[in-house]
CSV table of C-alpha atoms in Angstrom, one decimal:
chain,number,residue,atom,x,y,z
A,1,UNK,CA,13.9,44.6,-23.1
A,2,UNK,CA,17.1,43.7,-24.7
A,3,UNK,CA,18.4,46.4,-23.8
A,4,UNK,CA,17.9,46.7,-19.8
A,5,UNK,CA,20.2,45.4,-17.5
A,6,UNK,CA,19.7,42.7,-15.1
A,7,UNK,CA,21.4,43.8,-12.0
A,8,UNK,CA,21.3,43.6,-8.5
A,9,UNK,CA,20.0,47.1,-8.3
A,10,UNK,CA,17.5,46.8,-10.5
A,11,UNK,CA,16.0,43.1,-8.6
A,12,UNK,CA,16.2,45.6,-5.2
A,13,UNK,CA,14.4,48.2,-6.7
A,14,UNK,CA,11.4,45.8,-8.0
A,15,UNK,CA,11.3,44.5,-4.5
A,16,UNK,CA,10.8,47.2,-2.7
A,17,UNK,CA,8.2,48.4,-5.3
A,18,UNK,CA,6.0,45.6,-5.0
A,19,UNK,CA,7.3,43.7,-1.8
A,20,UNK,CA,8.3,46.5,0.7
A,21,UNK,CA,8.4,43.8,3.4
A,22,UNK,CA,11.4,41.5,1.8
A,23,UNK,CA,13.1,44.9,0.5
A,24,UNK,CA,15.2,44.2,3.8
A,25,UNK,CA,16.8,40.5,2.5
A,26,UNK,CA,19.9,40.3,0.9
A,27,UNK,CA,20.1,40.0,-3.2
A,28,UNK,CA,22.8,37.9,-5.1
A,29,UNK,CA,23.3,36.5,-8.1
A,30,UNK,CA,23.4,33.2,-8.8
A,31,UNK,CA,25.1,31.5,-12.1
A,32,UNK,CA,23.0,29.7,-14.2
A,33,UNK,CA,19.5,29.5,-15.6
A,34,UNK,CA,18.2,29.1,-19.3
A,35,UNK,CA,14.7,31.3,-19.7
A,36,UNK,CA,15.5,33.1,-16.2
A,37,UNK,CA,18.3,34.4,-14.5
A,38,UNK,CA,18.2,34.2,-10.4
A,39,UNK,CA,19.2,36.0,-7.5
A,40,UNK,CA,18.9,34.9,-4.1
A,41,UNK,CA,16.8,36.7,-2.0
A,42,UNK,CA,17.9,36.3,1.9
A,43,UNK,CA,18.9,32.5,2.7
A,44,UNK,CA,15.3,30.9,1.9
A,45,UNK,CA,13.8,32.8,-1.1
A,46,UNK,CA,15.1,33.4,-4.6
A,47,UNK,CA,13.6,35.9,-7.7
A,48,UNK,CA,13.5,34.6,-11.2
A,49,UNK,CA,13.8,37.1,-13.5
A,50,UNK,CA,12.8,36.1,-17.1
A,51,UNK,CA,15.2,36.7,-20.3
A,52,UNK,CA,13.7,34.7,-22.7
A,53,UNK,CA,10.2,35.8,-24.8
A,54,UNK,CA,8.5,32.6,-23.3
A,55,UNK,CA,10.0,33.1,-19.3
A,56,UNK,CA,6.8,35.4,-18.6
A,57,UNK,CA,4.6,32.4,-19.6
A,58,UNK,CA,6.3,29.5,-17.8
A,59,UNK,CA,6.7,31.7,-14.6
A,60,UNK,CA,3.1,32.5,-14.5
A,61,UNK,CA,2.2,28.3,-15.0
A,62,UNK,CA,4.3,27.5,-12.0
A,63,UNK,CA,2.7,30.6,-10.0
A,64,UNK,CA,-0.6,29.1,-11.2
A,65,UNK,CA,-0.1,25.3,-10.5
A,66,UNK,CA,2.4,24.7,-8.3
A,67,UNK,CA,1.0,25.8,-4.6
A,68,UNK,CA,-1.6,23.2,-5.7
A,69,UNK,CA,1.1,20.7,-6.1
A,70,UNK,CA,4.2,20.9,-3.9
A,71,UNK,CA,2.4,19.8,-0.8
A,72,UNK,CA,1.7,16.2,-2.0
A,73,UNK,CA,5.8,15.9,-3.2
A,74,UNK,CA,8.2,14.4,-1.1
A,75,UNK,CA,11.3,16.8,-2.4
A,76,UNK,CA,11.3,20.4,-2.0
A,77,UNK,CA,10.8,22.4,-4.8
A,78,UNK,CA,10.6,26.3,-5.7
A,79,UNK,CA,7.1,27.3,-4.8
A,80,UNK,CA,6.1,30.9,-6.1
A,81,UNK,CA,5.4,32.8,-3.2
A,82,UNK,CA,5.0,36.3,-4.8
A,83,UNK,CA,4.3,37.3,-7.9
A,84,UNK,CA,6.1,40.6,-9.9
A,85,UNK,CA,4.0,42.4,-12.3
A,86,UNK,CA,4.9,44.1,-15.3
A,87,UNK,CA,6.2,48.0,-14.5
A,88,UNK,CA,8.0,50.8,-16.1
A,89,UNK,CA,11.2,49.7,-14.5
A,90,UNK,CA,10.5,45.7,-15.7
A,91,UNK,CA,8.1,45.4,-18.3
A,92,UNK,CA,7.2,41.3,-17.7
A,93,UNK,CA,6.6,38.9,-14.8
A,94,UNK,CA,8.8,38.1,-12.5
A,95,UNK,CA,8.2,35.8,-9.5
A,96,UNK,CA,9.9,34.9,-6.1
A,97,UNK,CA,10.1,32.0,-4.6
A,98,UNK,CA,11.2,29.2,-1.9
A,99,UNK,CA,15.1,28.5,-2.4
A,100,UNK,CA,16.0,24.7,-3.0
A,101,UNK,CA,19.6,24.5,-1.1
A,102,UNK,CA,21.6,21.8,-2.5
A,103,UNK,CA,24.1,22.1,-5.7
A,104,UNK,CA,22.5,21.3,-9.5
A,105,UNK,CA,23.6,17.7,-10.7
A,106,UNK,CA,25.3,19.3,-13.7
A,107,UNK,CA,27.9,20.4,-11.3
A,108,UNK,CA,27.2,17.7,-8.9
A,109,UNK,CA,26.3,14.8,-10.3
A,110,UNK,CA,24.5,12.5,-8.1
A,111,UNK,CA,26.7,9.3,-6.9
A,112,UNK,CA,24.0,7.6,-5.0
A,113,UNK,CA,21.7,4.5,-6.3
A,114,UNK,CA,19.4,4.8,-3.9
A,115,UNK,CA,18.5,8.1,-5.3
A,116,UNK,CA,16.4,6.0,-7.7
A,117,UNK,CA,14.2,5.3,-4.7
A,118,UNK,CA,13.7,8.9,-4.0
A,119,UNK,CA,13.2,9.8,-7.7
A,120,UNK,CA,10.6,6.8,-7.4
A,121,UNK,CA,8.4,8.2,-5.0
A,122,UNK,CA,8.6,11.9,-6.6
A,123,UNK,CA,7.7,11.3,-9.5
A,124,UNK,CA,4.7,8.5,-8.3
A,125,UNK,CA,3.8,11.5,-6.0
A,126,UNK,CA,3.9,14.2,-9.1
A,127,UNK,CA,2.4,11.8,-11.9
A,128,UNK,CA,-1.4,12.1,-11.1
A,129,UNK,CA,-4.2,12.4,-13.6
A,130,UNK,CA,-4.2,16.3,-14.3
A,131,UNK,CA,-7.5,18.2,-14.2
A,132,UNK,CA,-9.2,18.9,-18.0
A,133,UNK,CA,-7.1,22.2,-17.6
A,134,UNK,CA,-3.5,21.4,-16.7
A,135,UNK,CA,-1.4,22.8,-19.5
A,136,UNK,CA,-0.1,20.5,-22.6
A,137,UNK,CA,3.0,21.2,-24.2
A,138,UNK,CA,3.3,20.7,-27.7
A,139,UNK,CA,6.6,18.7,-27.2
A,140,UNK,CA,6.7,17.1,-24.0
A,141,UNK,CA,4.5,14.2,-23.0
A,142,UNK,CA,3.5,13.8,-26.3
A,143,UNK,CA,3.6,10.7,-28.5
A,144,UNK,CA,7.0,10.0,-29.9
A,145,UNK,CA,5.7,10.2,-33.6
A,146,UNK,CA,5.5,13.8,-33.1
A,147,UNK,CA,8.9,14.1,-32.3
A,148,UNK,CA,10.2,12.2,-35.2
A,149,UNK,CA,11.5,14.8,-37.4
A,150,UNK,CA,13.1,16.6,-34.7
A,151,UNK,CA,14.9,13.7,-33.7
A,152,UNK,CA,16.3,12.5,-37.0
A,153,UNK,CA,18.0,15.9,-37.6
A,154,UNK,CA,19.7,15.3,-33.9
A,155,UNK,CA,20.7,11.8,-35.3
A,156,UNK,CA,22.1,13.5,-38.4
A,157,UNK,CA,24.2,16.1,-36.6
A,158,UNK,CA,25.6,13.2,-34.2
A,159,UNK,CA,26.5,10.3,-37.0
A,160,UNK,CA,29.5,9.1,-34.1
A,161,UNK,CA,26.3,7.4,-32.4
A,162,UNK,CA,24.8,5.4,-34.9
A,163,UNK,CA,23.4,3.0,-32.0
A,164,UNK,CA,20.9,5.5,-31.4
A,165,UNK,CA,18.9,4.8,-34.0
A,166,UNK,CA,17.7,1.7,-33.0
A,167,UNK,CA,16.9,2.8,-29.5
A,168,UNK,CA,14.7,5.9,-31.1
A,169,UNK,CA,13.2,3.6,-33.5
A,170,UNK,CA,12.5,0.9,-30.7
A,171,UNK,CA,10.9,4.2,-28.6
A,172,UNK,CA,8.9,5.2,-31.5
A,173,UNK,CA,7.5,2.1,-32.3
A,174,UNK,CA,6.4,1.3,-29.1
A,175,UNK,CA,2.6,1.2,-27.8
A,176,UNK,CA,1.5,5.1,-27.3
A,177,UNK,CA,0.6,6.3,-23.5
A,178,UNK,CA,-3.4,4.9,-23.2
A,179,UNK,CA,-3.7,6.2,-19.8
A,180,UNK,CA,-4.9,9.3,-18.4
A,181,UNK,CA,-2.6,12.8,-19.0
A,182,UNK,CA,-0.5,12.9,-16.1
A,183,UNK,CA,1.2,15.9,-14.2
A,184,UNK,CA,4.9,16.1,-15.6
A,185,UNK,CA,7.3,18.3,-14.6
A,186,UNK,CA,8.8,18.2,-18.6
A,187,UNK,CA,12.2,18.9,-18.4
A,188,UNK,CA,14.3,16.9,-16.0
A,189,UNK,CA,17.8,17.3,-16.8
A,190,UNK,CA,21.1,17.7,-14.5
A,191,UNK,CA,20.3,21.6,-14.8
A,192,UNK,CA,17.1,21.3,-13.2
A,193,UNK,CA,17.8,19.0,-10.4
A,194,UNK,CA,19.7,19.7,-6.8
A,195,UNK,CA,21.9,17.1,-4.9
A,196,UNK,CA,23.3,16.9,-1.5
A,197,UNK,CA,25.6,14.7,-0.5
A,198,UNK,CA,25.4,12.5,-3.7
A,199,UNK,CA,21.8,12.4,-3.4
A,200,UNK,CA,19.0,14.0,-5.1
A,201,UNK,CA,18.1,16.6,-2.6
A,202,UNK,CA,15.4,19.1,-4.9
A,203,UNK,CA,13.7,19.3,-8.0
A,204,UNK,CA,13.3,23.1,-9.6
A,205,UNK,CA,12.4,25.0,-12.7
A,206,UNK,CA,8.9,23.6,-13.5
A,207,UNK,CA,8.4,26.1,-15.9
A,208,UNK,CA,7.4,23.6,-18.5
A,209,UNK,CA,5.0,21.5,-16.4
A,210,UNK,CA,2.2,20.1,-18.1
A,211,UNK,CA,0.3,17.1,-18.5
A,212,UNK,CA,0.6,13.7,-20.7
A,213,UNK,CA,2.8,10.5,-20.9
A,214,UNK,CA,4.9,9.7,-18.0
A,215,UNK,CA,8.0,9.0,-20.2
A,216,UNK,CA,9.3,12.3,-20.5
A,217,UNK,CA,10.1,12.2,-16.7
A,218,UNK,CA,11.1,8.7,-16.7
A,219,UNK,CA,13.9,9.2,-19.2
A,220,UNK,CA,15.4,10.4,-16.1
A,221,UNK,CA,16.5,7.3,-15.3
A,222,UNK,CA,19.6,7.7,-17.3
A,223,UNK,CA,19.5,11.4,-17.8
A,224,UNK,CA,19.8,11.5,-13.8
A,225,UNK,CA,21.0,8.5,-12.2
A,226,UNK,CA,24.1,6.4,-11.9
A,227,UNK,CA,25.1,3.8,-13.8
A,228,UNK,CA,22.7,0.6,-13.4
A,229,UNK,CA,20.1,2.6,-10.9
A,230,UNK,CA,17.8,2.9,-13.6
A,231,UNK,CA,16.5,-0.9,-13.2
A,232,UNK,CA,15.8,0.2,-9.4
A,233,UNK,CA,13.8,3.5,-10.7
A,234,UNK,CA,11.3,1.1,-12.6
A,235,UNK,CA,11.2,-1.5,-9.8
A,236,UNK,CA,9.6,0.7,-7.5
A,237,UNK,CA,7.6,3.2,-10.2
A,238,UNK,CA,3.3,1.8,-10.4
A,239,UNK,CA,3.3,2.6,-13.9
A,240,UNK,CA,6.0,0.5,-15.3
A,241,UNK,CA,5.9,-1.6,-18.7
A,242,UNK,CA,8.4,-2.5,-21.5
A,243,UNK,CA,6.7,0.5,-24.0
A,244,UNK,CA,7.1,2.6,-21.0
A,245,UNK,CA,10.7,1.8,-21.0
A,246,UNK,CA,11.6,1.9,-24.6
A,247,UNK,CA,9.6,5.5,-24.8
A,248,UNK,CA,11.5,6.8,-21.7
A,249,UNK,CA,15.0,5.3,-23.1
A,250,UNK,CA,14.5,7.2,-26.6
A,251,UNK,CA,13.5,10.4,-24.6
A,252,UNK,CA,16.6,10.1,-22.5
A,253,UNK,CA,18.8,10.1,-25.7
A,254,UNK,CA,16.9,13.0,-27.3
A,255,UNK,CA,17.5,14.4,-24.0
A,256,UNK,CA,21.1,13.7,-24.2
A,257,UNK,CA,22.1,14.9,-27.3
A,258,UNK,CA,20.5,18.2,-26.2
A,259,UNK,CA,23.1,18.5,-23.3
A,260,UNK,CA,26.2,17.7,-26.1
A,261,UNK,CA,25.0,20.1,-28.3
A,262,UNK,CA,24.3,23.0,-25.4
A,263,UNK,CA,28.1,22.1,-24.5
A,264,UNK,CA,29.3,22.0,-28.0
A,265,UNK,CA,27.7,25.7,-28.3
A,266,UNK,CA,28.9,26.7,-24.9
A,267,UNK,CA,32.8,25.8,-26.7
A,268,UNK,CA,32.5,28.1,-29.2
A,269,UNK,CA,30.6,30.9,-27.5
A,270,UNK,CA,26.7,31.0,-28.6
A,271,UNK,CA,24.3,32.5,-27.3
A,272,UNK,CA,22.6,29.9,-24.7
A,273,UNK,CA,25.8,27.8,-24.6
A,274,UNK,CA,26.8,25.7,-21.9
A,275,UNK,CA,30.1,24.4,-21.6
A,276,UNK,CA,29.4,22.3,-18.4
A,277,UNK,CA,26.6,20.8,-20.1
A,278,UNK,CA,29.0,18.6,-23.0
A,279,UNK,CA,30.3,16.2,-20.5
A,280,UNK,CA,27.4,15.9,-18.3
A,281,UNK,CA,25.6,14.7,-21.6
A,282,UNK,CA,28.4,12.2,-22.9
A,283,UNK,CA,28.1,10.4,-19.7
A,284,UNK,CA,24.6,10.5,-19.4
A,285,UNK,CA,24.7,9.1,-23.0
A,286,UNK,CA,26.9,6.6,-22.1
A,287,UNK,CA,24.3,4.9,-19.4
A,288,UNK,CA,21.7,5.1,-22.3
A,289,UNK,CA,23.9,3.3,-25.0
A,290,UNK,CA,24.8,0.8,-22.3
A,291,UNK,CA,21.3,-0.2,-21.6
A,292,UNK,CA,20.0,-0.7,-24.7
A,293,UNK,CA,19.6,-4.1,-25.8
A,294,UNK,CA,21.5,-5.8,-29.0
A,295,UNK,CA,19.3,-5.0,-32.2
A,296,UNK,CA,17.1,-7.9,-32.0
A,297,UNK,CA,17.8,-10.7,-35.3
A,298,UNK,CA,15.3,-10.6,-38.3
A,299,UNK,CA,12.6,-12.9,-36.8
A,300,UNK,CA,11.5,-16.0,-38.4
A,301,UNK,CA,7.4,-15.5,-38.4
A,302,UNK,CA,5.2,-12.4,-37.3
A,303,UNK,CA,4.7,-14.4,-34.6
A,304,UNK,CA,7.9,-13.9,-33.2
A,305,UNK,CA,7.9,-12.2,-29.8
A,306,UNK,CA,9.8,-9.0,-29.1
A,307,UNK,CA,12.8,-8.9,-26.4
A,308,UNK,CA,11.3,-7.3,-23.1
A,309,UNK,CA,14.2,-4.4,-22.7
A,310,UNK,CA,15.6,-3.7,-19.2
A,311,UNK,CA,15.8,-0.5,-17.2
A,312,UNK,CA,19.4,-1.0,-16.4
């Protein structure tokens, strides 16, 4: 598999194989992607083509779940219409779907606060109780204290932001998610979003959908949105309380430290790298680190009541 080359040819040849009647669309590449690579296919459909050992199984969750879903959201996102099966010229899933048109907000970052409105509604739309067999993810959606480990070597690596240990520790602290597992898309970053004029215009790759706390989508907020839109986010979101914020706010800095080091990797030519992704994470980073309330004085009593933090 490591071997076999990704080409146009070779996306035409599948989809004539198994789709005759879209062998007659265009196919072109398009840059990007982390467990898939993608090539449009005509003006309104695209194929993902997996190049990671877990692609197969996150293509096959979104062909599984997200028919079910898409019609309730309010955004348009990549609903599997086809599905590629393993052959001798491809030996794993691959899957077309509907094209999102609009640019990723690593490359065009959204501008406009009243996107927080439209993330709003998505994500009230998306965050439903999930049925007994949704799929969990052992790292998304879960509670913080399970992430713990993982985090502190982050912190370790970035010592130039020591104010981020006081935001994870006041997101790990926090009351756990009591409610009911909710759908979650799981991985909202700049990568995975689509804007049109300075708006958020799409949502895509919900390869890692699943079901649990709403945080993980919630650290959005900062991940996503402009600076001070992510008070307007929780304004108009059902869910919202202050251990909803301060779990979401951690999440949003695990979040961003992942996009510094992708961009630090991307500098110095890894595998996986993404040079784009460096500043889109510094300045997401920045909006965390801004609304993070001063490190509260040693109260006087147990008594003493905790600051309520802000989603600003």
């Amino acid at each position: 598999m490591d071997a076999l080359t990704i080409d146009a040819d070779l996306v035409r040849a599948l989809v004539r194989d198994q789709h005759p009647d879209l062998a007659h669309l265009d196919v072109r590449e398009v840059p990007g992607g982390w467990d898939n690579q993608l090539w449009r296919l005509g003006n309104d459909l695209a194929v993902r083509m997996p190049r990671t050992e877990r692609a197969p199984a996150l293509l096959r969750t979104e062909h599984r779940w997200l028919p079910t879903l898409a019609p309730r959201l309010p955004l348009p996102v990549p609903t599997p219409v086809r599905i590629g099966e393993p052959s001798a010229r491809f030996p794993k899933t691959w899957t077309v779907a509907t094209w999102v048109h609009g640019e990723p907000a690593d490359r065009a970052p959204i501008s406009d606060a009243g996107a927080a409105d439209t993330l709003a509604a998505f994500l009230t739309a998306l965050h439903e109780k999930a049925p007994a067999d949704a799929p969990v993810s052992a790292d998304r959606g879960v509670p913080l204290t399970q992430l713990s480990d993982g985090m502190t070597r982050s912190l370790d690596d970035f010592p130039e932001f020591p104010g981020l240990r006081d935001i994870w520790q006041q997101a790990v602290t926090a009351p756990e998610w009591h409610g009911p597992p909710l759908w979650l898309h799981g991985d909202l970053h700049p990568a995975n979003v689509v804007v049109s004029d300075g708006t958020l215009a799409g949502v895509i790759d919900f390869g890692d959908l699943c079901a649990g706390d709403p945080a993980v989508d919630l650290a959005a907020a900062w991940v996503l949105l402009p600076e001070g839109a992510a008070a307007r986010l929780f304004d108009a979101y059902p869910h919202t309380d202050d251990a909803l914020i301060r779990r979401a706010r951690g999440l949003a800095a695990a979040k961003c430290l992942f996009l510094i080091q992708m961009g630090r990797n991307g500098e110095l030519g890894l595998p996986g790298g993404k040079p784009g992704w460096g500043p889109v994470g510094h300045r997401a980073l920045a909006r965390v680190l801004a609304a993070a309330p001063a490190p509260a004085p040693a109260p006087a009593s147990a008594a003493a009541p905790a600051p309520r933090p802000t989603g600003n």
